[in-house]
Coordinates of C-alpha atoms and ligand atoms in Angstrom, one line a residue:
X1 CA -19.1 27.1 -19.6
X2 CA -21.5 24.3 -19.4
X3 CA -20.3 21.2 -17.6
X4 CA -19.5 18.2 -19.8
X5 CA -20.6 14.8 -18.6
X6 CA -18.0 12.3 -17.3
X7 CA -16.0 10.7 -20.1
X8 CA -17.9 7.9 -21.9
X9 CA -20.7 7.9 -19.4
X10 CA -24.1 8.7 -20.5
X11 CA -24.6 10.2 -17.1
X12 CA -27.0 13.1 -17.3
X13 CA -25.4 15.4 -14.7
X14 CA -22.0 17.0 -14.4
X15 CA -19.2 15.8 -12.2
X16 CA -20.0 18.8 -9.9
X17 CA -23.6 17.8 -9.6
X18 CA -22.5 14.3 -8.9
X19 CA -20.3 15.5 -6.1
X20 CA -23.2 17.5 -4.6
X21 CA -25.4 14.5 -4.8
X22 CA -22.9 12.5 -2.8
X23 CA -22.7 15.0 0.1
X24 CA -26.2 16.5 0.1
X25 CA -27.5 14.1 2.9
X26 CA -24.8 15.3 5.3
X27 CA -25.2 18.1 7.9
X28 CA -23.6 21.4 6.5
X29 CA -20.3 21.1 8.4
X30 CA -19.8 17.5 7.4
X31 CA -20.7 18.3 3.8
X32 CA -18.1 21.1 3.7
X33 CA -15.4 18.8 4.8
X34 CA -16.4 16.0 2.5
X35 CA -16.7 18.5 -0.3
X36 CA -12.9 19.2 0.0
X37 CA -12.2 15.5 -0.4
X38 CA -14.3 15.0 -3.5
X39 CA -12.6 16.6 -6.5
X40 CA -13.4 17.0 -10.2
X41 CA -10.1 16.1 -11.8
X42 CA -7.8 18.0 -14.1
X43 CA -4.8 16.0 -14.9
X44 CA -2.8 19.0 -16.3
X45 CA -3.2 20.9 -13.0
X46 CA -4.5 18.6 -10.3
X47 CA -6.7 20.6 -7.9
X48 CA -5.9 20.4 -4.2
X49 CA -7.7 17.5 -2.5
X50 CA -8.4 17.2 1.2
X51 CA -6.5 14.0 2.4
X52 CA -4.9 12.4 5.5
X53 CA -7.4 14.1 7.8
X54 CA -9.6 12.6 10.4
X55 CA -12.7 10.7 9.4
X56 CA -15.8 12.3 10.9
X57 CA -17.3 10.1 13.6
X58 CA -20.5 8.4 12.4
X59 CA -19.4 8.1 8.8
X60 CA -18.7 4.5 7.8
X61 CA -15.1 4.7 6.5
X62 CA -13.1 1.8 5.1
X63 CA -9.9 2.8 6.8
X64 CA -7.8 0.7 9.3
X65 CA -5.9 1.7 12.4
X66 CA -2.3 2.7 13.0
X67 CA -1.5 -0.6 14.6
X68 CA -2.7 -2.4 11.4
X69 CA -0.5 -0.3 9.2
X70 CA 2.6 -1.0 11.3
X71 CA 2.1 -4.6 12.4
X72 CA 0.1 -6.0 9.5
X73 CA 1.2 -4.0 6.5
X74 CA 4.9 -3.3 6.8
X75 CA 6.2 -6.0 9.2
X76 CA 3.5 -8.6 8.5
X77 CA 5.2 -10.1 5.4
X78 CA 8.6 -10.7 7.1
X79 CA 8.7 -14.3 8.1
X80 CA 11.5 -14.6 10.7
X81 CA 10.8 -11.8 13.1
X82 CA 8.5 -12.8 16.0
X83 CA 5.8 -10.1 16.1
X84 CA 4.2 -9.8 19.5
X85 CA 1.0 -7.8 19.9
X86 CA 1.1 -6.1 23.3
X87 CA -2.6 -5.7 24.0
X88 CA -6.0 -7.4 24.5
X89 CA -6.3 -10.6 22.5
X90 CA -8.7 -9.2 19.9
X91 CA -6.0 -7.0 18.3
X92 CA -3.7 -9.9 17.8
X93 CA -6.5 -12.3 16.7
X94 CA -8.1 -10.0 14.1
X95 CA -4.7 -9.2 12.6
X96 CA -3.8 -12.8 12.4
X97 CA -3.4 -14.1 8.8
X98 CA -6.0 -11.6 7.5
X99 CA -3.7 -10.0 4.9
X100 CA -2.9 -12.2 2.0
X101 CA 0.9 -11.7 2.1
X102 CA 2.6 -14.9 1.2
X103 CA 6.1 -16.1 2.0
X104 CA 8.3 -19.0 1.0
X105 CA 10.8 -20.1 3.6
X106 CA 13.6 -22.3 2.3
X107 CA 14.1 -25.8 3.7
X108 CA 14.8 -25.5 7.4
X109 CA 14.1 -21.7 7.4
X110 CA 12.0 -20.0 10.0
X111 CA 8.5 -18.9 9.2
X112 CA 6.5 -17.4 12.1
X113 CA 3.7 -15.9 9.9
X114 CA 1.2 -18.7 10.8
X115 CA 1.5 -17.9 14.5
X116 CA -0.3 -15.3 16.5
X117 CA 1.7 -13.9 19.4
X118 CA 0.0 -11.7 21.9
X119 CA 0.4 -10.7 25.6
X120 CA -3.3 -11.1 26.0
X121 CA -3.7 -8.2 28.4
X122 CA -6.3 -8.5 31.1
X123 CA -7.9 -6.0 33.4
X124 CA -5.1 -6.6 35.9
X125 CA -2.5 -5.3 33.4
X126 CA -4.7 -2.4 32.4
X127 CA -4.8 -1.3 36.0
X128 CA -1.4 -2.2 37.3
X129 CA 0.6 -1.9 34.0
X130 CA 1.6 -4.5 31.4
X131 CA 5.4 -4.3 31.2
X132 CA 6.0 -7.3 33.3
X133 CA 3.7 -9.5 31.2
X134 CA 5.3 -8.1 28.1
X135 CA 8.8 -9.1 29.3
X136 CA 7.4 -12.6 30.2
X137 CA 5.9 -12.9 26.7
X138 CA 9.2 -12.0 25.0
X139 CA 11.0 -14.5 27.2
X140 CA 8.5 -17.2 26.4
X141 CA 8.7 -16.5 22.7
X142 CA 12.5 -16.6 22.8
X143 CA 12.5 -19.9 24.8
X144 CA 10.2 -21.6 22.4
X145 CA 11.6 -20.4 19.0
X146 CA 15.0 -18.7 19.5
X147 CA 14.4 -16.2 16.8
X148 CA 16.9 -13.6 15.5
X149 CA 14.6 -10.8 16.4
X150 CA 11.4 -10.0 18.3
X151 CA 9.2 -7.0 17.6
X152 CA 6.6 -5.6 20.0
X153 CA 3.5 -3.7 18.7
X154 CA 1.5 -1.4 20.9
X155 CA -2.2 -1.3 20.9
X156 CA -4.5 1.5 22.1
X157 CA -4.7 0.5 25.8
X158 CA -0.9 0.3 26.0
X159 CA -0.6 4.0 25.0
X160 CA -3.4 4.9 27.3
X161 CA -1.9 3.3 30.4
X162 CA 1.6 4.4 29.5
X163 CA 3.6 1.1 29.3
X164 CA 7.1 1.8 28.3
X165 CA 7.4 -0.8 25.6
X166 CA 10.8 0.6 24.4
X167 CA 12.4 0.2 27.8
X168 CA 11.1 -3.3 28.1
X169 CA 12.4 -4.1 24.6
X170 CA 15.9 -2.7 25.5
X171 CA 16.0 -4.7 28.7
X172 CA 15.1 -7.9 26.9
X173 CA 17.5 -7.2 24.1
X174 CA 20.3 -7.0 26.6
X175 CA 19.2 -10.1 28.5
X176 CA 18.6 -12.3 25.5
X177 CA 21.3 -11.0 23.1
X178 CA 19.0 -10.8 20.1
X179 CA 17.5 -7.8 18.5
X180 CA 14.3 -6.8 20.3
X181 CA 12.6 -3.5 19.4
X182 CA 9.2 -2.0 19.8
X183 CA 6.7 0.2 18.0
X184 CA 4.5 3.0 19.5
X185 CA 1.9 2.2 16.9
X186 CA -1.2 2.5 19.1
X187 CA -4.3 2.2 16.9
X188 CA -5.4 5.8 17.7
X189 CA -2.0 7.3 17.1
X190 CA -2.8 8.6 13.6
X191 CA -5.9 9.2 11.4
X192 CA -5.4 5.9 9.6
X193 CA -3.0 3.0 9.0
X194 CA -0.8 5.4 7.1
X195 CA 0.6 6.6 10.4
X196 CA 1.5 3.0 11.2
X197 CA 3.5 2.8 8.0
X198 CA 5.6 5.8 9.0
X199 CA 6.2 4.4 12.5
X200 CA 7.2 1.0 11.1
X201 CA 9.6 2.6 8.6
X202 CA 11.3 4.6 11.4
X203 CA 11.9 1.6 13.6
X204 CA 12.9 -0.8 10.8
X205 CA 15.4 1.8 9.7
X206 CA 16.7 2.6 13.2
X207 CA 16.9 -1.0 14.5
X208 CA 17.7 -3.2 11.5
X209 CA 18.8 -1.6 8.2
X210 CA 22.6 -1.2 8.1
X211 CA 23.5 -4.0 10.5
X212 CA 25.1 -6.3 8.0
X213 CA 27.6 -5.0 5.5
X214 CA 28.2 -8.3 3.6
X215 CA 28.7 -7.2 0.0
X216 CA 27.1 -8.9 -3.1
X217 CA 29.3 -9.7 -6.1
X218 CA 26.5 -9.0 -8.6
X219 CA 26.7 -5.9 -10.7
X220 CA 23.1 -4.6 -10.6
X221 CA 21.8 -4.5 -7.1
X222 CA 18.4 -3.1 -6.2
X223 CA 15.9 -3.2 -3.4
X224 CA 12.2 -3.3 -4.1
X225 CA 10.3 -1.1 -1.7
X226 CA 6.6 -1.2 -1.1
X227 CA 5.9 -4.6 -2.5
X228 CA 4.1 -6.9 0.0
X229 CA 3.7 -10.2 -1.9
X230 CA -0.1 -10.1 -1.9
X231 CA -1.3 -13.2 -3.7
X232 CA 2.3 -14.1 -4.7
X233 CA 3.1 -10.8 -6.5
X234 CA 6.6 -10.8 -5.2
X235 CA 7.3 -14.3 -6.4
X236 CA 6.4 -13.2 -9.9
X237 CA 8.7 -10.2 -9.6
X238 CA 11.6 -12.1 -8.0
X239 CA 11.7 -14.4 -11.0
X240 CA 11.4 -11.5 -13.5
X241 CA 14.4 -9.7 -11.9
X242 CA 16.4 -12.8 -11.9
X243 CA 15.8 -13.4 -15.6
X244 CA 16.9 -9.8 -16.3
X245 CA 20.1 -10.3 -14.3
X246 CA 19.1 -7.8 -11.6
X247 CA 20.0 -8.8 -8.0
X248 CA 17.2 -8.2 -5.6
X249 CA 19.0 -7.5 -2.3
X250 CA 15.9 -6.9 -0.2
X251 CA 12.2 -6.4 -0.6
X252 CA 10.3 -4.2 1.9
X253 CA 8.7 -6.4 2.8
X254 CA 7.1 -9.1 0.6
X255 CA 8.7 -12.5 1.1
X256 CA 11.4 -10.8 3.2
X257 CA 13.7 -11.8 6.1
X258 CA 15.4 -9.9 8.9
X259 CA 18.8 -10.5 7.3
X260 CA 17.7 -8.9 4.0
X261 CA 16.6 -5.7 5.8
X262 CA 19.9 -5.7 7.7
X263 CA 21.8 -5.9 4.4
X264 CA 19.6 -3.6 2.3
X265 CA 22.0 -0.7 2.4
X266 CA 24.4 -2.6 0.1
X267 CA 22.1 -2.1 -2.9
X268 CA 22.7 0.6 -5.5
X269 CA 19.1 1.6 -6.2
X270 CA 15.7 1.6 -4.4
X271 CA 12.8 0.9 -6.7
X272 CA 9.6 2.1 -4.9
X273 CA 6.2 0.5 -5.7
X274 CA 3.9 1.7 -3.0
X275 CA 5.0 5.2 -2.4
X276 CA 2.6 5.8 0.4
X277 CA 3.7 3.1 2.7
X278 CA 7.5 3.1 2.3
X279 CA 8.7 6.5 0.9
X280 CA 10.2 7.2 4.3
X281 CA 12.6 4.3 4.1
X282 CA 13.6 5.3 0.6
X283 CA 14.3 8.9 1.7
X284 CA 16.3 7.8 4.8
X285 CA 18.4 5.3 2.8
X286 CA 19.2 8.1 0.3
X287 CA 20.3 10.5 3.1
X288 CA 22.3 8.0 5.2
X289 CA 23.8 5.7 2.5
X290 CA 23.5 7.5 -0.8
X291 CA 21.1 5.1 -2.4
X292 CA 18.9 7.0 -4.9
X293 CA 15.2 6.0 -5.4
X294 CA 12.9 5.9 -8.3
X295 CA 9.2 5.2 -8.5
X296 CA 8.2 2.1 -10.4
X297 CA 4.9 0.2 -11.0
X298 CA 4.9 -3.5 -11.7
X299 CA 1.1 -3.6 -12.0
X300 CA 0.1 -3.9 -15.7
X301 CA 2.2 -5.1 -18.6
X302 CA 3.1 -1.7 -19.8
X303 CA 4.0 -0.5 -16.3
X304 CA 6.2 -3.6 -15.8
X305 CA 8.0 -3.0 -19.1
X306 CA 8.5 0.7 -18.3
X307 CA 9.7 -0.1 -14.8
X308 CA 12.3 -2.7 -16.0
X309 CA 13.5 -0.3 -18.6
X310 CA 13.9 2.5 -16.1
X311 CA 16.0 0.3 -13.8
X312 CA 18.2 -0.7 -16.8
X313 CA 18.5 2.9 -17.8
X314 CA 19.7 3.8 -14.3
X315 CA 22.6 1.4 -14.6
X316 CA 23.5 2.6 -18.1
X317 CA 24.7 -0.8 -19.2
X318 CA 24.0 -2.1 -22.7
X319 CA 24.1 -5.7 -21.8
X320 CA 21.5 -5.2 -19.0
X321 CA 19.3 -3.2 -21.3
X322 CA 19.5 -5.9 -24.0
X323 CA 18.5 -8.6 -21.4
X324 CA 15.6 -6.5 -20.2
X325 CA 14.4 -6.0 -23.8
X326 CA 14.7 -9.7 -24.4
X327 CA 12.6 -10.6 -21.4
X328 CA 10.0 -8.0 -22.4
X329 CA 9.9 -9.4 -26.0
X330 CA 9.5 -12.9 -24.6
X331 CA 6.6 -12.0 -22.4
X332 CA 4.7 -9.5 -24.6
X333 CA 3.1 -11.8 -27.2
X334 CA 1.2 -13.8 -24.6
X335 CA 0.1 -10.6 -22.9
X336 CA -1.1 -9.0 -26.1
X337 CA -3.0 -12.1 -27.0
X338 CA -4.7 -12.3 -23.7
X339 CA -5.5 -8.6 -23.7
X340 CA -7.0 -8.8 -27.2
X341 CA -9.2 -11.7 -26.3
X342 CA -10.4 -10.0 -23.1
X343 CA -11.0 -6.7 -24.7
X344 CA -13.8 -8.2 -26.8
X345 CA -15.9 -8.2 -23.7
X346 CA -14.2 -5.5 -21.6
X347 CA -13.7 -2.6 -24.0
X348 CA -15.8 0.4 -23.2
X349 CA -16.8 -0.8 -19.8
X350 CA -16.3 1.2 -16.6
X351 CA -14.5 0.7 -13.3
X352 CA -14.4 2.4 -9.9
X353 CA -11.5 1.9 -7.6
X354 CA -11.3 2.7 -3.9
X355 CA -8.3 1.1 -2.3
X356 CA -5.6 1.9 0.2
X357 CA -2.9 4.3 -0.7
X358 CA -1.5 3.1 -4.0
X359 CA -3.5 0.5 -5.8
X360 CA -6.4 2.8 -6.7
X361 CA -3.8 4.4 -9.0
X362 CA -1.7 1.4 -10.1
X363 CA -4.6 -0.8 -11.2
X364 CA -6.0 1.9 -13.5
X365 CA -3.2 1.0 -15.9
X366 CA -4.5 -2.6 -16.1
X367 CA -8.0 -1.4 -16.8
X368 CA -6.6 0.8 -19.6
X369 CA -5.0 -2.3 -21.1
X370 CA -8.4 -3.9 -21.0
X371 CA -9.9 -0.9 -22.8
X372 CA -11.9 0.1 -19.7
X373 CA -12.3 3.5 -18.2
X374 CA -11.8 4.4 -14.5
X375 CA -14.6 6.9 -13.9
X376 CA -14.2 7.5 -10.2
X377 CA -11.3 6.5 -7.9
X378 CA -9.8 7.3 -4.6
X379 CA -7.5 6.2 -1.8
X380 CA -8.6 5.4 1.7
X381 CA -5.7 7.0 3.5
X382 CA -3.1 8.4 1.0
X383 CA -1.7 11.9 1.4
X384 CA -2.0 14.8 -1.1
X385 CA 1.3 13.8 -2.7
X386 CA -0.1 10.5 -3.7
X387 CA -3.0 12.3 -5.4
X388 CA -1.4 15.5 -6.7
X389 CA 2.3 14.5 -7.0
X390 CA 5.3 15.0 -4.8
X391 CA 5.7 18.6 -6.1
X392 CA 3.0 19.6 -3.5
X393 CA 5.0 18.3 -0.6
X394 CA 6.3 21.7 0.5
X395 CA 2.7 23.0 0.6
X396 CA 1.2 20.3 2.7
X397 CA 0.1 21.7 6.1
X398 CA 1.5 19.6 9.0
X399 CA -1.4 19.3 11.4
X400 CA -1.5 18.1 15.0
X401 CA -2.3 14.5 13.9
X402 CA 0.8 14.3 11.7
X403 CA 3.0 16.0 14.3
X404 CA 2.0 13.1 16.6
X405 CA 4.1 10.8 14.4
X406 CA 7.9 10.9 15.0
X407 CA 10.1 12.3 12.2
X408 CA 13.5 10.8 12.7
X409 CA 16.5 12.9 12.0
X410 CA 18.8 11.0 9.7
X411 CA 22.3 12.1 8.7
X412 CA 24.9 10.9 6.3
X413 CA 26.8 7.9 7.6
X414 CA 30.4 9.0 7.3
X415 CA 31.7 5.4 6.9
X416 CA 28.9 3.7 4.9
X417 CA 27.7 6.6 2.7
X418 CA 28.7 6.0 -0.9
X419 CA 27.4 8.1 -3.8
X420 CA 26.1 5.7 -6.4
X421 CA 26.5 8.0 -9.3
X422 CA 29.1 10.7 -10.2
X423 CA 27.9 14.2 -11.1
X424 CA 28.6 13.5 -14.7
X425 CA 26.6 10.3 -14.7
X426 CA 23.7 12.1 -13.0
X427 CA 23.9 14.8 -15.7
X428 CA 23.7 12.2 -18.5
X429 CA 20.6 10.7 -16.8
X430 CA 19.0 14.1 -16.3
X431 CA 19.4 14.9 -20.0
X432 CA 17.3 11.8 -20.9
X433 CA 14.6 13.0 -18.5
X434 CA 15.4 10.4 -15.9
X435 CA 13.6 11.4 -12.6
X436 CA 14.8 10.5 -9.2
X437 CA 12.6 10.9 -6.1
X438 CA 9.6 11.7 -8.1
X439 CA 6.0 10.6 -8.2
X440 CA 3.4 12.4 -10.2
X441 CA 0.5 10.9 -8.3
X442 CA -2.9 9.5 -9.3
X443 CA -4.6 12.6 -10.6
X444 CA -2.1 13.3 -13.4
X445 CA -3.0 10.0 -15.0
X446 CA -6.8 10.2 -14.6
X447 CA -9.2 11.5 -17.2
X448 CA -10.1 15.2 -17.1
X449 CA -13.4 15.6 -15.2
X450 CA -13.3 12.1 -13.7
X451 CA -14.1 12.2 -10.0
X452 CA -11.5 11.6 -7.2
X453 CA -12.9 10.7 -3.8
X454 CA -10.7 10.5 -0.7
X455 CA -11.6 8.2 2.2
X456 CA -14.9 7.3 0.6
X457 CA -17.8 6.6 2.9
X458 CA -20.3 3.7 2.6
X459 CA -23.1 6.2 1.8
X460 CA -21.1 7.7 -1.0
X461 CA -20.2 4.3 -2.5
X462 CA -23.9 3.4 -2.6
X463 CA -24.8 6.7 -4.2
X464 CA -22.1 6.3 -6.9
X465 CA -23.1 2.8 -7.7
X466 CA -26.8 3.7 -8.0
X467 CA -26.1 6.7 -10.2
X468 CA -23.2 5.5 -12.4
X469 CA -23.7 1.7 -12.4
X470 CA -20.1 0.8 -13.0
X471 CA -19.3 -2.6 -14.6
X472 CA -16.8 -3.4 -11.8
X473 CA -16.2 -1.9 -8.4
X474 CA -12.8 -2.4 -6.8
X475 CA -12.5 -2.3 -3.1
X476 CA -12.2 -4.7 -0.1
X477 CA -14.0 -7.2 2.0
X478 CA -15.9 -4.5 3.9
X479 CA -17.6 -3.3 0.8
X480 CA -17.7 -6.4 -1.3
X481 CA -21.1 -8.0 -0.4
X482 CA -23.1 -4.8 -0.2
X483 CA -21.8 -3.9 -3.7
X484 CA -22.6 -7.3 -5.1
X485 CA -26.1 -7.3 -3.6
X486 CA -26.6 -4.1 -5.6
X487 CA -25.9 -6.1 -8.8
X488 CA -22.3 -4.9 -9.5
X489 CA -19.3 -7.3 -9.2
X490 CA -16.8 -6.2 -6.7
X491 CA -13.1 -7.1 -7.2
X492 CA -11.1 -7.1 -4.0
X493 CA -7.9 -5.4 -4.7
X494 CA -6.5 -5.9 -1.2
X495 CA -6.7 -9.7 -1.2
X496 CA -7.4 -10.3 -4.9
X497 CA -10.4 -12.4 -4.0
X498 CA -8.0 -15.4 -3.4
X499 CA -6.7 -15.0 -7.0
X500 CA -3.5 -13.4 -8.4
X501 CA -0.7 -12.9 -8.7
X502 CA -1.5 -9.7 -10.6
X503 CA 2.0 -8.2 -10.8
X504 CA 4.3 -8.5 -13.8
X505 CA 3.4 -9.8 -17.2
X506 CA 1.9 -13.1 -16.1
X507 CA 0.0 -11.3 -13.3
X508 CA -1.5 -8.9 -15.9
X509 CA -2.8 -11.9 -17.9
X510 CA -4.4 -13.3 -14.7
X511 CA -6.1 -10.0 -14.1
X512 CA -7.4 -9.7 -17.7
X513 CA -9.0 -13.2 -17.3
X514 CA -10.5 -12.4 -13.9
X515 CA -12.0 -9.1 -14.9
X516 CA -13.3 -10.4 -18.2
X517 CA -15.1 -13.1 -16.3
X518 CA -16.5 -10.7 -13.8
X519 CA -17.8 -8.0 -16.2
X520 CA -19.4 -10.5 -18.5
X521 CA -21.2 -12.7 -16.0
X522 CA -24.9 -12.2 -16.3
X523 CA -25.7 -13.3 -12.8
X524 CA -25.3 -9.8 -11.4
X525 CA -28.4 -8.6 -13.3
X526 CA -30.4 -11.3 -11.5
X527 CA -29.8 -10.0 -8.0
X528 CA -32.5 -8.4 -6.0
X529 CA -31.0 -7.0 -2.9
X530 CA -32.6 -8.0 0.4
X531 CA -33.5 -4.4 1.2
X532 CA -35.7 -4.3 -1.9
X533 CA -37.6 -7.4 -0.8
X534 CA -38.3 -6.8 2.8
X535 CA -39.3 -3.9 5.1
X536 CA -36.7 -1.2 5.3
X537 CA -35.4 0.9 8.1
X538 CA -35.0 4.5 7.1
X539 CA -32.2 6.6 8.7
X540 CA -31.9 10.3 8.4
X541 CA -28.9 12.3 9.5
X542 CA -29.5 14.7 12.4
X543 CA -29.0 18.3 11.3
X544 CA -26.4 20.2 13.2
Ligands
LIG1 FE1 0.6 0.2 -0.1 FE2 -0.3 -2.1 0.1 FE3 -1.7 -0.1 -0.8 FE4 -1.0 -0.2 1.8 FE5 -3.1 -1.7 2.6 FE6 -2.4 -3.7 0.9 FE7 -3.7 -1.5 0.0 MO1 -4.9 -3.3 1.6 S1 0.9 -1.1 1.6 S2 -1.0 1.5 0.4 S3 -1.9 -0.3 3.8 S4 -0.1 -1.1 -1.8 S5 -3.0 -3.8 2.9 S6 -0.5 -4.3 0.1 S7 -4.0 -3.6 -0.5 S8 -4.9 -1.0 1.8 S9 -3.6 -0.1 -1.7

């Protein structure tokens, strides 16, 4: 059967030829591996994609390290835990305020996010061990701030020299009488920051969740998991929940506090936004406390409406559903108006998205609302289930790199476990097609024969831009300026380019405006990249 070109693209070659073009400069072994990570999509039966495997040395990947995933991503947005980086100063310094997670401490409340705490390891500690200096740092932080909790994050050298951060944390916990715990999240521990998410989930669950049983009087209590308040997204959602009459017990971890984690097990539902970074906590809370979880997406207006309705449906309460419908009805006219206005300039345009482990999927819905097509997308570090859906979980091969990450064994808590639904209630929900613990993944929602690229390399990004000339390229700061020098606007979906919020209804309107502006600016056509002006250095890959 002849290959059909990618949807709406007047691209002269097939998706397969496009893939071959991306990998043809690589040595054969590298090309074989990359070939498995570049897939022509079929939403009805997503083909297997190579994911969560090591990046080949020499390839310019956009991934981050395990320490970044643990310290920056999961614990970063929590304002009242003192996060001490145990390591050389660079690790603390470069993870200091570089992620745009915001927080809002109440009058007199603690906020340690603006501080950078580090043990500043020197040669002496590398040679003779750093535990003593770590204990001193914990003591010093305690004396200065008297926090509720102190967390210690291991960097690469700590793992290499074998400091026992957990023993030091235990010792200091006893001495100070506050919660002190540590993470074995050395940068090299996994193939990407994804390993750091898992390590963070384990320790937050083990050391904090379940410590405070104070009940809440409200009727509809949920936790929002995998929402990190980038650009103020969580503020938008907190307000939305409140207007709907839904009590947000804890968010993991946008705008969060230590006490909220400790009390999270009192909620009756876990709503999971970023499946990749937090599904472990959702699973563990289900097993230990009986809290079911559902997948939601508050990025895009349709996604927000759908997610609010899903939460209301879970509680099976007519008054709640009516309130949710009322809020949706209040918000939708402004959204429709903004989308219509933007579509005059955005409709028919194309986007590429290469972001993290959830946004490359979630933001496609916003582009659909703008009448734009996502022609190529991929995650930096997601796993097969984020691409192909959770149904593939049993078939994912556990390799040595994954085995390196602790799987904690969780059991039902005989005292605190409480089923949130009776068997009959579950049956009623099942009849309406209500899905628990389910995520269909990115590929099920992408066009047939669009291209999916895992852990995209710099070289492949350049090729794609040259060949497909997208109207907007969504990525991060590492790619941004190279892409823009090529004459294509780059929207940062990690930091939002200092814009946002983009979550919820009002967030969607913000996004429509920003994208409309970007794709209709003529300035991009005026750009002549420096490498087309001056002399060039040619690099060829060595054949193996
Ligand atoms: Fe989840 Fe994230 Fe993402 Fe992520 Fe991240 Fe981020 Fe991201 Mo940058 S937790 S996987 S590790 S949604 S920091 S808030 S934007 S890569 S797509």
